[in-house]
Tab-separated table of C-alpha atoms in Angstrom:
chain	number	residue	atom	x	y	z
P	622	MET	CA	-4.688	33.174	-0.754
P	623	THR	CA	-7.190	30.349	-1.537
P	624	SER	CA	-10.110	30.260	1.152
P	625	PRO	CA	-10.235	26.996	2.956
P	626	LEU	CA	-12.703	24.286	2.017
P	627	THR	CA	-15.963	24.399	3.967
P	628	ALA	CA	-16.084	21.042	5.756
P	629	GLY	CA	-18.588	18.656	4.249
P	630	SER	CA	-18.963	20.341	0.973
P	631	ALA	CA	-21.469	18.526	-1.179
P	632	THR	CA	-19.742	20.053	-4.273
P	633	ALA	CA	-16.234	18.814	-3.362
P	634	ARG	CA	-17.677	15.364	-2.521
P	635	THR	CA	-19.449	14.923	-5.769
P	636	ALA	CA	-17.591	16.890	-8.517
P	637	PRO	CA	-13.759	17.326	-7.816
P	638	VAL	CA	-12.206	19.319	-10.505
P	639	GLY	CA	-8.726	20.017	-11.701
P	640	PRO	CA	-6.089	17.541	-12.814
P	641	THR	CA	-6.632	13.891	-13.450
P	642	ALA	CA	-5.106	11.449	-10.982
P	643	ALA	CA	-2.281	10.479	-13.342
P	644	GLU	CA	-1.414	14.213	-13.800
P	645	SER	CA	-1.251	14.829	-10.014
P	646	LEU	CA	0.886	11.667	-9.432
P	647	ALA	CA	3.343	12.914	-12.236
P	648	ARG	CA	3.608	16.324	-10.827
P	649	CYS	CA	4.351	15.197	-7.489
P	650	ARG	CA	6.744	12.591	-8.677
P	651	ALA	CA	8.572	15.476	-10.638
P	652	LEU	CA	8.938	17.302	-7.374
P	653	VAL	CA	10.141	14.419	-5.218
P	654	GLU	CA	12.077	12.009	-7.433
P	655	PRO	CA	15.220	14.065	-7.962
P	656	ALA	CA	15.651	14.384	-4.186
P	657	LEU	CA	14.886	10.516	-3.779
P	658	ARG	CA	17.548	9.665	-6.401
P	659	ALA	CA	20.167	12.009	-4.736
P	660	ARG	CA	19.530	10.327	-1.358
P	661	VAL	CA	19.779	6.981	-2.835
P	662	ALA	CA	22.984	7.820	-4.789
P	663	GLY	CA	24.565	8.708	-1.398
P	664	LEU	CA	24.397	5.128	-0.112
P	665	HIS	CA	27.314	2.495	-0.661
P	666	ASP	CA	27.560	1.534	-4.282
P	667	TRP	CA	26.107	-2.077	-3.880
P	668	PRO	CA	22.823	-1.196	-1.784
P	669	ALA	CA	22.453	1.887	-4.026
P	670	GLU	CA	22.278	-0.234	-7.084
P	671	MET	CA	19.855	-2.696	-5.368
P	672	ALA	CA	17.685	0.218	-4.374
P	673	GLY	CA	17.760	1.513	-7.853
P	674	TYR	CA	16.709	-1.742	-9.280
P	675	ALA	CA	13.853	-1.878	-6.673
P	676	PHE	CA	12.743	1.573	-7.669
P	677	GLY	CA	12.892	0.570	-11.311
P	678	TRP	CA	15.659	2.910	-12.220
P	679	CYS	CA	18.230	0.246	-13.404
P	680	GLU	CA	18.846	-3.199	-14.217
P	681	VAL	CA	21.091	-5.786	-12.526
P	682	GLY	CA	24.538	-4.323	-12.819
P	683	GLY	CA	23.450	-0.757	-12.887
P	684	ARG	CA	22.530	-0.118	-16.396
P	685	PRO	CA	19.922	2.506	-16.638
P	686	ARG	CA	16.514	1.389	-17.276
P	687	ALA	CA	13.534	3.249	-18.970
P	688	GLY	CA	9.951	2.649	-17.856
P	689	SER	CA	7.669	3.027	-14.930
P	690	SER	CA	9.075	3.265	-11.388
P	691	GLY	CA	5.658	2.843	-9.767
P	692	LYS	CA	2.862	5.333	-9.341
P	693	GLY	CA	4.576	7.171	-6.460
P	694	VAL	CA	1.151	7.225	-4.365
P	695	ARG	CA	2.861	7.714	-1.001
P	696	GLN	CA	4.921	10.703	-2.088
P	697	ALA	CA	1.854	12.213	-3.849
P	698	LEU	CA	-0.163	11.940	-0.678
P	699	ALA	CA	2.641	13.876	1.259
P	700	VAL	CA	2.823	16.661	-1.256
P	701	LEU	CA	-0.905	17.005	-1.620
P	702	CYS	CA	-1.570	17.045	2.107
P	703	ALA	CA	1.056	19.611	2.562
P	704	GLU	CA	-0.762	21.747	-0.153
P	705	ALA	CA	-4.011	20.916	1.388
P	706	ALA	CA	-2.699	22.329	4.779
P	707	GLY	CA	-1.813	25.654	3.013
P	708	SER	CA	2.041	25.092	2.309
P	709	PRO	CA	3.888	24.633	-0.948
P	710	GLY	CA	4.384	21.001	-1.856
P	711	ARG	CA	8.250	21.334	-1.504
P	712	ALA	CA	7.697	21.575	2.124
P	713	ALA	CA	6.659	17.778	2.088
P	714	VAL	CA	9.745	16.499	-0.027
P	715	ASP	CA	11.745	15.283	2.963
P	716	GLY	CA	8.595	13.462	4.320
P	717	ALA	CA	7.844	12.190	0.886
P	718	VAL	CA	11.455	10.748	0.307
P	719	ALA	CA	11.381	9.161	3.785
P	720	VAL	CA	8.080	7.416	3.238
P	721	GLU	CA	9.164	6.246	-0.343
P	722	LEU	CA	12.336	4.764	1.342
P	723	VAL	CA	10.399	3.024	4.056
P	724	HIS	CA	7.841	1.612	1.446
P	725	ALA	CA	10.753	0.216	-0.550
P	726	PHE	CA	12.431	-1.213	2.422
P	727	SER	CA	9.051	-2.969	3.446
P	728	LEU	CA	8.604	-4.388	-0.002
P	729	LEU	CA	12.203	-5.905	-0.187
P	730	HIS	CA	11.709	-7.697	3.224
P	731	ASP	CA	7.982	-8.603	2.459
P	732	ASP	CA	9.157	-10.381	-0.808
P	733	ILE	CA	11.599	-12.353	1.132
P	734	MET	CA	9.084	-13.198	3.983
P	735	ASP	CA	6.141	-14.356	1.473
P	736	GLY	CA	8.617	-15.892	-0.938
P	737	ASP	CA	7.368	-13.793	-3.912
P	738	GLU	CA	9.764	-14.236	-6.793
P	739	THR	CA	8.402	-11.246	-8.892
P	740	ARG	CA	7.740	-7.540	-8.300
P	741	ARG	CA	6.342	-5.414	-11.089
P	742	GLN	CA	6.832	-8.222	-13.509
P	743	ARG	CA	10.638	-8.512	-12.856
P	744	PRO	CA	12.525	-10.786	-10.480
P	745	ALA	CA	12.254	-9.597	-6.896
P	746	VAL	CA	15.465	-8.165	-5.559
P	747	TRP	CA	16.155	-11.167	-3.493
P	748	LYS	CA	15.869	-13.252	-6.581
P	749	ALA	CA	18.096	-10.957	-8.657
P	750	TYR	CA	20.683	-10.270	-6.202
P	751	GLY	CA	20.250	-12.887	-3.287
P	752	THR	CA	18.539	-12.975	0.088
P	753	GLY	CA	21.287	-11.559	2.196
P	754	PRO	CA	21.995	-8.706	-0.109
P	755	ALA	CA	18.375	-7.794	-0.382
P	756	VAL	CA	18.079	-7.643	3.297
P	757	LEU	CA	21.041	-5.383	3.452
P	758	ALA	CA	19.507	-3.041	1.025
P	759	GLY	CA	16.262	-2.969	2.976
P	760	ASP	CA	18.309	-2.104	6.025
P	761	ALA	CA	20.066	0.701	4.216
P	762	LEU	CA	16.828	2.247	3.092
P	763	PHE	CA	15.441	2.028	6.464
P	764	ALA	CA	18.362	3.929	7.951
P	765	LEU	CA	18.260	6.395	5.406
P	766	ALA	CA	14.650	7.339	5.824
P	767	PHE	CA	15.208	8.440	9.335
P	768	GLU	CA	18.371	10.231	8.501
P	769	VAL	CA	16.221	12.237	5.846
P	770	LEU	CA	13.597	13.160	8.277
P	771	ALA	CA	15.915	14.037	11.028
P	772	GLY	CA	17.631	16.610	8.922
P	773	ALA	CA	14.438	18.267	7.786
P	774	PRO	CA	15.007	21.896	7.581
P	775	ASP	CA	12.270	23.278	9.825
P	776	ALA	CA	10.944	23.002	13.353
P	777	HIS	CA	8.763	20.107	12.584
P	778	GLY	CA	11.384	17.411	11.814
P	779	ALA	CA	11.250	15.819	15.304
P	780	ALA	CA	7.562	15.403	15.342
P	781	ALA	CA	7.739	13.795	11.871
P	782	VAL	CA	10.473	11.268	12.997
P	783	ARG	CA	8.240	10.311	15.902
P	784	ARG	CA	5.241	9.843	13.518
P	785	LEU	CA	7.410	7.817	11.122
P	786	SER	CA	8.639	5.710	13.905
P	787	ARG	CA	5.207	5.017	15.397
P	788	ASP	CA	3.610	4.187	12.325
P	789	LEU	CA	6.452	1.868	11.310
P	790	GLY	CA	5.828	0.040	14.501
P	791	GLU	CA	2.196	-0.397	13.367
P	792	LEU	CA	3.305	-1.611	10.057
P	793	VAL	CA	5.438	-4.309	11.677
P	794	SER	CA	2.510	-5.285	13.820
P	795	GLY	CA	0.376	-5.678	10.859
P	796	GLN	CA	2.960	-7.732	9.049
P	797	SER	CA	3.218	-9.914	12.101
P	798	GLU	CA	-0.532	-10.438	12.248
P	799	ASP	CA	-0.626	-11.385	8.499
P	800	LEU	CA	2.252	-14.017	8.972
P	801	LEU	CA	0.502	-15.321	11.995
P	802	PHE	CA	-2.842	-15.739	10.038
P	803	GLU	CA	-1.142	-18.398	7.973
P	804	SER	CA	-0.917	-20.842	10.751
P	805	ARG	CA	-4.531	-20.309	11.991
P	806	PRO	CA	-7.327	-22.546	10.855
P	807	TRP	CA	-9.926	-21.666	8.314
P	808	THR	CA	-12.899	-22.498	10.601
P	809	GLY	CA	-13.607	-22.912	14.152
P	810	PRO	CA	-12.663	-20.945	17.344
P	811	GLY	CA	-9.145	-20.081	16.166
P	812	ALA	CA	-10.277	-18.885	12.617
P	813	VAL	CA	-9.526	-15.309	11.365
P	814	GLY	CA	-12.585	-13.054	11.235
P	815	VAL	CA	-13.315	-10.365	8.687
P	816	ASP	CA	-12.810	-7.679	11.362
P	817	ALA	CA	-9.354	-9.084	12.451
P	818	TYR	CA	-8.374	-9.049	8.877
P	819	VAL	CA	-9.430	-5.348	8.513
P	820	ARG	CA	-7.529	-4.424	11.480
P	821	MET	CA	-4.465	-6.141	10.185
P	822	ALA	CA	-4.748	-4.307	6.770
P	823	GLU	CA	-4.982	-1.026	8.531
P	824	ARG	CA	-1.848	-1.734	10.034
P	825	LYS	CA	0.106	-3.450	7.376
P	826	THR	CA	-1.107	-1.239	4.522
P	827	GLY	CA	-3.004	1.750	5.843
P	828	ALA	CA	-0.267	2.721	8.489
P	829	LEU	CA	2.232	3.917	5.740
P	830	LEU	CA	-0.278	5.558	3.580
P	831	GLY	CA	-1.708	7.482	6.743
P	832	CYS	CA	1.993	8.221	7.727
P	833	ALA	CA	2.628	9.760	4.130
P	834	ALA	CA	-0.543	12.063	4.468
P	835	ALA	CA	0.491	13.033	8.199
P	836	LEU	CA	4.013	13.719	7.396
P	837	GLY	CA	2.895	16.100	4.636
P	838	ALA	CA	0.518	17.915	6.944
P	839	LEU	CA	3.168	17.887	9.875
P	840	LEU	CA	5.811	19.363	7.734
P	841	ALA	CA	3.397	22.024	6.483
P	842	GLY	CA	2.877	23.191	10.134
P	843	ALA	CA	-0.823	21.927	10.260
P	844	PRO	CA	-2.695	21.750	13.489
P	845	ALA	CA	-2.957	18.220	15.145
P	846	ARG	CA	-6.672	17.947	14.276
P	847	THR	CA	-5.824	18.421	10.620
P	848	VAL	CA	-2.943	15.907	10.784
P	849	ASP	CA	-5.191	13.297	12.349
P	850	ALA	CA	-7.886	13.741	9.803
P	851	LEU	CA	-5.398	13.337	6.777
P	852	SER	CA	-3.756	10.446	8.455
P	853	THR	CA	-7.258	8.809	8.917
P	854	ALA	CA	-7.903	9.410	5.197
P	855	GLY	CA	-4.619	7.575	4.365
P	856	ARG	CA	-5.306	4.720	6.585
P	857	GLN	CA	-8.900	4.146	5.144
P	858	LEU	CA	-7.463	4.364	1.667
P	859	GLY	CA	-4.973	1.705	2.604
P	860	ILE	CA	-7.450	-0.625	3.745
P	861	ALA	CA	-9.452	-0.014	0.477
P	862	PHE	CA	-6.169	-0.767	-1.491
P	863	GLN	CA	-5.333	-3.924	0.317
P	864	VAL	CA	-8.870	-5.267	-0.236
P	865	VAL	CA	-8.904	-4.337	-3.808
P	866	ASP	CA	-5.457	-6.099	-4.212
P	867	ASP	CA	-7.071	-9.214	-2.688
P	868	VAL	CA	-9.861	-9.121	-5.282
P	869	LEU	CA	-7.392	-8.644	-8.238
P	870	GLY	CA	-5.363	-11.456	-6.806
P	871	LEU	CA	-8.309	-13.825	-7.599
P	872	TRP	CA	-9.778	-12.336	-10.573
P	873	GLY	CA	-7.535	-9.667	-11.945
P	874	ASP	CA	-5.493	-9.682	-15.112
P	875	ARG	CA	-1.897	-10.543	-14.674
P	876	ALA	CA	-0.965	-8.319	-17.628
P	877	LEU	CA	-2.356	-5.319	-15.492
P	878	THR	CA	-1.565	-6.345	-12.020
P	879	GLY	CA	1.954	-7.940	-12.410
P	880	LYS	CA	1.019	-10.755	-10.042
P	881	PRO	CA	0.137	-14.289	-10.883
P	882	VAL	CA	-3.723	-14.842	-10.660
P	883	HIS	CA	-4.648	-17.205	-7.872
P	884	SER	CA	-1.309	-17.021	-6.238
P	885	ASP	CA	-2.843	-16.187	-2.955
P	886	VAL	CA	-5.026	-19.174	-3.134
P	887	ARG	CA	-2.181	-21.485	-3.997
P	888	ARG	CA	-0.530	-20.478	-0.831
P	889	ARG	CA	-3.763	-20.597	1.068
P	890	LYS	CA	-3.247	-17.029	2.001
P	891	LYS	CA	-6.030	-15.600	4.200
P	892	THR	CA	-7.599	-12.698	2.352
P	893	LEU	CA	-10.817	-10.660	2.770
P	894	PRO	CA	-12.808	-12.392	-0.202
P	895	LEU	CA	-11.894	-15.838	1.260
P	896	LEU	CA	-12.816	-14.880	4.868
P	897	ALA	CA	-15.982	-13.228	3.918
P	898	ALA	CA	-17.050	-16.154	1.949
P	899	LEU	CA	-16.432	-18.466	4.601
P	900	ALA	CA	-18.391	-16.269	7.065
P	901	SER	CA	-21.498	-16.194	4.735
P	902	GLY	CA	-22.990	-19.340	6.132
P	903	THR	CA	-23.989	-20.528	2.618
P	904	ALA	CA	-23.710	-24.063	1.188
P	905	ALA	CA	-20.879	-22.703	-0.994
P	906	SER	CA	-18.970	-21.596	2.074
P	907	GLY	CA	-19.072	-25.146	3.520
P	908	ARG	CA	-17.713	-26.565	0.364
P	909	LEU	CA	-15.026	-23.892	0.330
P	910	ALA	CA	-14.032	-24.595	3.932
P	911	GLY	CA	-13.469	-28.202	3.035
P	912	LEU	CA	-11.286	-27.415	-0.017
P	913	LEU	CA	-9.167	-24.998	2.086
P	914	SER	CA	-8.787	-27.199	4.974
P	915	ALA	CA	-7.814	-30.355	3.042
P	916	PRO	CA	-4.216	-31.440	3.429
P	917	GLY	CA	-1.881	-31.295	0.429
P	918	VAL	CA	-1.210	-28.874	-2.412
P	919	LEU	CA	-4.303	-27.548	-4.309
P	920	ASP	CA	-4.170	-28.555	-7.871
P	921	GLU	CA	-5.279	-26.068	-10.773
P	922	ASP	CA	-8.825	-27.441	-10.625
P	923	GLY	CA	-8.883	-27.098	-7.030
P	924	VAL	CA	-7.714	-23.456	-7.427
P	925	ARG	CA	-10.350	-22.728	-9.827
P	926	ASP	CA	-12.936	-24.214	-7.671
P	927	VAL	CA	-11.930	-22.162	-4.716
P	928	ALA	CA	-12.128	-19.020	-6.790
P	929	ARG	CA	-15.720	-20.014	-8.098
P	930	LEU	CA	-17.010	-20.986	-4.604
P	931	VAL	CA	-15.746	-17.563	-3.121
P	932	GLU	CA	-17.831	-15.754	-5.685
P	933	GLU	CA	-20.770	-17.996	-5.394
P	934	ALA	CA	-20.592	-17.497	-1.395
P	935	GLY	CA	-20.618	-13.767	-1.842
P	936	GLY	CA	-16.945	-13.185	-1.125
P	937	ARG	CA	-16.312	-10.916	-4.025
P	938	GLU	CA	-19.279	-8.871	-3.519
P	939	ALA	CA	-18.493	-8.475	0.039
P	940	ALA	CA	-14.906	-7.339	-0.542
P	941	GLU	CA	-15.937	-4.803	-3.137
P	942	ALA	CA	-18.489	-3.389	-0.782
P	943	GLU	CA	-15.779	-2.883	1.891
P	944	ALA	CA	-13.413	-1.307	-0.466
P	945	GLY	CA	-16.116	1.281	-1.349
P	946	ARG	CA	-17.029	1.909	2.193
P	947	ARG	CA	-13.466	2.553	3.106
P	948	LEU	CA	-13.168	5.044	0.374
P	949	GLU	CA	-16.281	6.911	1.513
P	950	LEU	CA	-14.703	6.901	5.092
P	951	ALA	CA	-11.406	8.496	3.430
P	952	ARG	CA	-13.485	11.096	1.717
P	953	ASP	CA	-15.520	11.850	5.065
P	954	SER	CA	-12.001	12.429	6.630
P	955	LEU	CA	-10.683	14.829	3.938
P	956	LEU	CA	-14.058	16.784	4.099
P	957	GLY	CA	-14.310	16.941	7.883
P	958	VAL	CA	-11.746	19.602	8.405
P	959	PRO	CA	-10.959	23.060	6.643
P	960	LEU	CA	-8.500	22.590	3.861
P	961	ALA	CA	-7.573	24.219	0.563
P	962	PRO	CA	-10.031	23.185	-2.130
P	963	ALA	CA	-7.589	22.614	-5.154
P	964	PRO	CA	-5.301	19.957	-3.423
P	965	VAL	CA	-8.473	18.429	-1.725
P	966	ALA	CA	-10.046	17.980	-5.252
P	967	GLU	CA	-6.870	16.288	-6.312
P	968	LEU	CA	-6.876	14.024	-3.395
P	969	LEU	CA	-10.454	13.200	-4.025
P	970	THR	CA	-9.595	12.144	-7.525
P	971	LEU	CA	-6.751	10.286	-6.500
P	972	LEU	CA	-8.582	8.016	-3.955
P	973	PRO	CA	-10.532	5.816	-6.370
P	974	PHE	CA	-7.599	5.788	-8.850
P	975	VAL	CA	-5.296	4.310	-6.139
P	976	ALA	CA	-7.846	1.812	-4.725
P	977	GLY	CA	-8.503	0.325	-8.349
P	978	ARG	CA	-11.293	0.086	-10.499
P	979	VAL	CA	-13.666	-1.646	-8.200
P	980	ALA	CA	-13.940	1.493	-6.044
């Protein structure tokens, strides 16, 4: 049996070896996706079709679709964390399936709440099928996730259900905070600070990534200290991912991201680059506050001015630095407990790949 990784190993930190991130994701997806498809196929035909559409497996009407169904980051975290804890990856399959179902549920409902009409360069489920049907499909996926975990064939299923329930509560809290941020002012006593935004991101995005890592470790029978360390790594990765997503929303390439550039600015959505820029105390931050606080809809010139002022005020640099810091904290968590070195090397390779190219 492979010896555990020495905590804090400089070699593991600086030179992870083994498969590329894409190869790790593909391996984990090959292990999990058949079980995921089988579980979704057990739903009523209508929500099953909508779920298949959401996962990228079919078109409206059920015709099979070739192409990407997403990276499968959460299922990979579950599998790799089970392996890091010393068990075969198959021990985490039920956890990986459950977390993929919950993730899909959250995206279906998020798109409705945010009014986002596209997802992965296709009409969102609510645009393709209607709002009511999309809510129904999300509910079906939510219920199925708990059914899968409750039936996990080992002694750790109950603890896994509790973990998923707790982390889902945090996800809902984070989503609640994100929605409430929209009604708060850009400046003054009620303004959203950078720290408040980061706490929201840890809940909204980090909780489910941390849950995926924790479920893999739990189902592998890992001790509580290991489960907590892996959960922390996933949460920090989630913050980095959210921050990078914010950066790409302002300066990314739509062909690569699948989302319209500046869409967050048009909606006056509070994101980390904007909040960091407003907190900079620069002349650019003052002009930015005036633009964002003005009534009416921002025209295209105004949107471009916002993006320019955010960068001028240091918002982009601050966001990229925050993403890098959170990735380093994720690495620290992985290297702080004894784990099997090969899957840890895969996890260390996966972190910057998932967070994005600014990491």
